[in-house]
mmCIF file of C-alpha atoms in Angstrom:
data_model
loop_
_atom_site.group_PDB
_atom_site.id
_atom_site.type_symbol
_atom_site.label_atom_id
_atom_site.label_comp_id
_atom_site.label_asym_id
_atom_site.label_seq_id
_atom_site.Cartn_x
_atom_site.Cartn_y
_atom_site.Cartn_z
ATOM 1 C CA UNK K 1 51.753 -30.715 -18.141
ATOM 2 C CA UNK K 2 54.483 -33.128 -18.916
ATOM 3 C CA UNK K 3 58.086 -33.013 -18.003
ATOM 4 C CA UNK K 4 60.161 -32.585 -21.114
ATOM 5 C CA UNK K 5 61.125 -35.914 -22.387
ATOM 6 C CA UNK K 6 58.551 -37.613 -20.235
ATOM 7 C CA UNK K 7 55.647 -39.914 -21.038
ATOM 8 C CA UNK K 8 51.944 -39.765 -20.406
ATOM 9 C CA UNK K 9 52.558 -41.682 -17.077
ATOM 10 C CA UNK K 10 54.494 -38.607 -15.954
ATOM 11 C CA UNK K 11 51.629 -36.002 -16.719
ATOM 12 C CA UNK K 12 50.703 -33.556 -14.050
ATOM 13 C CA UNK K 13 47.482 -31.819 -13.579
ATOM 14 C CA UNK K 14 47.749 -28.198 -12.419
ATOM 15 C CA UNK K 15 44.512 -26.769 -10.732
ATOM 16 C CA UNK K 16 43.635 -23.069 -10.545
ATOM 17 C CA UNK K 17 42.306 -22.325 -7.005
ATOM 18 C CA UNK K 18 39.409 -20.151 -7.262
ATOM 19 C CA UNK K 19 38.050 -18.171 -4.261
ATOM 20 C CA UNK K 20 35.168 -15.963 -5.136
ATOM 21 C CA UNK K 21 35.752 -14.814 -8.661
ATOM 22 C CA UNK K 22 39.539 -14.757 -8.467
ATOM 23 C CA UNK K 23 42.214 -17.333 -9.170
ATOM 24 C CA UNK K 24 44.093 -17.291 -5.739
ATOM 25 C CA UNK K 25 46.598 -19.936 -6.310
ATOM 26 C CA UNK K 26 47.504 -23.221 -8.048
ATOM 27 C CA UNK K 27 47.810 -26.789 -6.892
ATOM 28 C CA UNK K 28 48.932 -29.987 -8.702
ATOM 29 C CA UNK K 29 48.280 -33.669 -8.453
ATOM 30 C CA UNK K 30 52.190 -34.332 -8.353
ATOM 31 C CA UNK K 31 55.187 -32.363 -7.148
ATOM 32 C CA UNK K 32 56.781 -30.012 -9.553
ATOM 33 C CA UNK K 33 60.553 -30.227 -9.373
ATOM 34 C CA UNK K 34 63.056 -27.529 -9.459
ATOM 35 C CA UNK K 35 65.195 -27.512 -12.692
ATOM 36 C CA UNK K 36 62.800 -29.559 -14.721
ATOM 37 C CA UNK K 37 61.265 -28.093 -17.825
ATOM 38 C CA UNK K 38 57.527 -28.824 -18.284
ATOM 39 C CA UNK K 39 55.439 -28.584 -21.390
ATOM 40 C CA UNK K 40 51.848 -27.479 -21.289
ATOM 41 C CA UNK K 41 49.702 -30.071 -23.039
ATOM 42 C CA UNK K 42 46.350 -28.513 -22.765
ATOM 43 C CA UNK K 43 44.294 -25.854 -20.889
ATOM 44 C CA UNK K 44 40.709 -26.352 -19.973
ATOM 45 C CA UNK K 45 38.311 -25.200 -17.320
ATOM 46 C CA UNK K 46 35.016 -26.289 -15.855
ATOM 47 C CA UNK K 47 33.875 -22.710 -16.039
ATOM 48 C CA UNK K 48 35.034 -21.471 -19.376
ATOM 49 C CA UNK K 49 34.183 -17.880 -18.618
ATOM 50 C CA UNK K 50 37.058 -17.650 -16.079
ATOM 51 C CA UNK K 51 39.554 -19.824 -18.062
ATOM 52 C CA UNK K 52 42.702 -17.936 -17.301
ATOM 53 C CA UNK K 53 41.620 -14.712 -18.870
ATOM 54 C CA UNK K 54 41.930 -12.703 -15.533
ATOM 55 C CA UNK K 55 45.035 -14.425 -14.195
ATOM 56 C CA UNK K 56 48.240 -12.236 -14.213
ATOM 57 C CA UNK K 57 51.266 -13.549 -12.389
ATOM 58 C CA UNK K 58 54.245 -11.463 -13.391
ATOM 59 C CA UNK K 59 56.402 -8.462 -13.091
ATOM 60 C CA UNK K 60 55.124 -5.244 -14.487
ATOM 61 C CA UNK K 61 57.239 -3.234 -17.041
ATOM 62 C CA UNK K 62 59.802 -1.002 -15.437
ATOM 63 C CA UNK K 63 60.620 -3.336 -12.686
ATOM 64 C CA UNK K 64 64.256 -4.272 -12.652
ATOM 65 C CA UNK K 65 65.635 -7.685 -12.051
ATOM 66 C CA UNK K 66 69.265 -8.603 -11.285
ATOM 67 C CA UNK K 67 70.959 -10.474 -14.157
ATOM 68 C CA UNK K 68 74.603 -11.470 -14.975
ATOM 69 C CA UNK K 69 74.899 -7.944 -16.758
ATOM 70 C CA UNK K 70 73.473 -5.975 -13.759
ATOM 71 C CA UNK K 71 69.871 -4.775 -13.017
ATOM 72 C CA UNK K 72 67.833 -4.510 -16.182
ATOM 73 C CA UNK K 73 64.083 -3.643 -16.853
ATOM 74 C CA UNK K 74 62.053 -6.912 -17.200
ATOM 75 C CA UNK K 75 60.752 -5.728 -20.505
ATOM 76 C CA UNK K 76 64.220 -6.010 -22.031
ATOM 77 C CA UNK K 77 64.759 -9.576 -20.905
ATOM 78 C CA UNK K 78 64.878 -12.447 -23.486
ATOM 79 C CA UNK K 79 65.186 -16.181 -23.191
ATOM 80 C CA UNK K 80 68.618 -17.170 -22.304
ATOM 81 C CA UNK K 81 69.267 -14.121 -20.126
ATOM 82 C CA UNK K 82 70.841 -15.298 -16.860
ATOM 83 C CA UNK K 83 68.953 -14.175 -13.745
ATOM 84 C CA UNK K 84 70.263 -14.102 -10.226
ATOM 85 C CA UNK K 85 68.169 -16.399 -8.002
ATOM 86 C CA UNK K 86 68.083 -16.469 -4.260
ATOM 87 C CA UNK K 87 68.605 -20.264 -4.010
ATOM 88 C CA UNK K 88 70.674 -21.375 -7.143
ATOM 89 C CA UNK K 89 72.800 -18.419 -8.290
ATOM 90 C CA UNK K 90 72.544 -17.526 -12.022
ATOM 91 C CA UNK K 91 69.834 -19.320 -13.966
ATOM 92 C CA UNK K 92 68.882 -18.975 -17.654
ATOM 93 C CA UNK K 93 65.466 -17.410 -18.474
ATOM 94 C CA UNK K 94 63.566 -20.232 -20.223
ATOM 95 C CA UNK K 95 60.673 -18.198 -21.807
ATOM 96 C CA UNK K 96 58.966 -14.780 -21.493
ATOM 97 C CA UNK K 97 55.470 -13.528 -22.300
ATOM 98 C CA UNK K 98 53.963 -9.999 -22.371
ATOM 99 C CA UNK K 99 50.603 -8.699 -22.162
ATOM 100 C CA UNK K 100 49.250 -5.112 -21.972
ATOM 101 C CA UNK K 101 45.988 -4.781 -19.974
ATOM 102 C CA UNK K 102 43.952 -2.094 -18.365
ATOM 103 C CA UNK K 103 45.193 -1.593 -14.690
ATOM 104 C CA UNK K 104 41.719 -2.150 -13.209
ATOM 105 C CA UNK K 105 40.388 -4.746 -10.726
ATOM 106 C CA UNK K 106 42.382 -7.957 -10.497
ATOM 107 C CA UNK K 107 44.739 -6.589 -13.362
ATOM 108 C CA UNK K 108 45.913 -3.486 -11.314
ATOM 109 C CA UNK K 109 49.560 -3.917 -10.144
ATOM 110 C CA UNK K 110 50.695 -4.002 -6.665
ATOM 111 C CA UNK K 111 53.560 -1.469 -5.993
ATOM 112 C CA UNK K 112 56.134 -1.884 -3.265
ATOM 113 C CA UNK K 113 57.870 1.304 -2.504
ATOM 114 C CA UNK K 114 61.750 0.960 -3.034
ATOM 115 C CA UNK K 115 62.931 0.459 0.585
ATOM 116 C CA UNK K 116 66.048 -1.817 0.204
ATOM 117 C CA UNK K 117 65.282 -2.334 -3.559
ATOM 118 C CA UNK K 118 67.951 -0.111 -5.342
ATOM 119 C CA UNK K 119 65.718 2.950 -5.045
ATOM 120 C CA UNK K 120 63.194 1.632 -7.511
ATOM 121 C CA UNK K 121 59.636 0.540 -6.913
ATOM 122 C CA UNK K 122 58.714 -3.188 -7.411
ATOM 123 C CA UNK K 123 55.622 -3.532 -9.429
ATOM 124 C CA UNK K 124 53.971 -6.972 -9.822
ATOM 125 C CA UNK K 125 50.626 -8.490 -10.516
ATOM 126 C CA UNK K 126 48.340 -9.095 -7.550
ATOM 127 C CA UNK K 127 48.851 -12.831 -7.813
ATOM 128 C CA UNK K 128 52.661 -12.673 -7.966
ATOM 129 C CA UNK K 129 54.123 -14.660 -5.035
ATOM 130 C CA UNK K 130 56.436 -13.025 -2.648
ATOM 131 C CA UNK K 131 58.931 -15.154 -0.597
ATOM 132 C CA UNK K 132 58.586 -14.340 3.144
ATOM 133 C CA UNK K 133 59.894 -15.870 6.326
ATOM 134 C CA UNK K 134 57.169 -17.358 8.533
ATOM 135 C CA UNK K 135 58.438 -18.962 11.736
ATOM 136 C CA UNK K 136 61.662 -19.980 10.175
ATOM 137 C CA UNK K 137 60.118 -21.348 6.983
ATOM 138 C CA UNK K 138 60.103 -19.637 3.620
ATOM 139 C CA UNK K 139 56.519 -19.292 2.293
ATOM 140 C CA UNK K 140 55.037 -17.658 -0.846
ATOM 141 C CA UNK K 141 52.296 -15.127 -0.469
ATOM 142 C CA UNK K 142 50.274 -13.433 -2.947
ATOM 143 C CA UNK K 143 51.398 -9.816 -3.434
ATOM 144 C CA UNK K 144 47.896 -8.502 -2.849
ATOM 145 C CA UNK K 145 47.954 -9.899 0.716
ATOM 146 C CA UNK K 146 50.438 -7.008 1.521
ATOM 147 C CA UNK K 147 48.039 -4.268 0.545
ATOM 148 C CA UNK K 148 47.429 -1.964 3.447
ATOM 149 C CA UNK K 149 51.005 -2.448 4.792
ATOM 150 C CA UNK K 150 53.310 0.592 4.917
ATOM 151 C CA UNK K 151 54.894 1.179 1.481
ATOM 152 C CA UNK K 152 52.473 -1.132 -0.443
ATOM 153 C CA UNK K 153 49.612 0.096 -2.647
ATOM 154 C CA UNK K 154 47.610 -0.787 -5.623
ATOM 155 C CA UNK K 155 48.061 1.412 -8.862
ATOM 156 C CA UNK K 156 44.684 1.453 -10.580
ATOM 157 C CA UNK K 157 43.913 3.320 -13.881
ATOM 158 C CA UNK K 158 45.662 3.425 -17.216
ATOM 159 C CA UNK K 159 47.261 0.450 -18.680
ATOM 160 C CA UNK K 160 50.020 -1.988 -17.465
ATOM 161 C CA UNK K 161 52.165 -4.334 -19.287
ATOM 162 C CA UNK K 162 53.103 -7.528 -17.616
#
């Protein structure tokens, strides 16, 4: 990846962290900075059979996010929509992708029941990171790590659009 307007000297390598057959996280050789736009230069893998085909890190259709216009379903968002963020107020959405997949195995969404979420369930991919407080520090934890907790379940079967 390269920061927009940067040169080859600014390039950053982002690695998928594989545990077993699953991509469990990402790491980079340089710090990614908030507010900087990055351009993907290339995608490669030392194991092409798992080259990002099973990695879903997103909200599922039907999940609502808070925007300048109020809560809206994620599938209605477009680049330029202003989203409410926890740390920096309203921020413009830079890009959006969508993909419909069978809700099986690592593609099945994690559902968080609506407690404290405007009465709507929150549906995210298993690799979506959730901000939690850990000993006074905010850390990001994969949604699938919450499975088995009250009000959190996996929805397998049918299709899901991320």
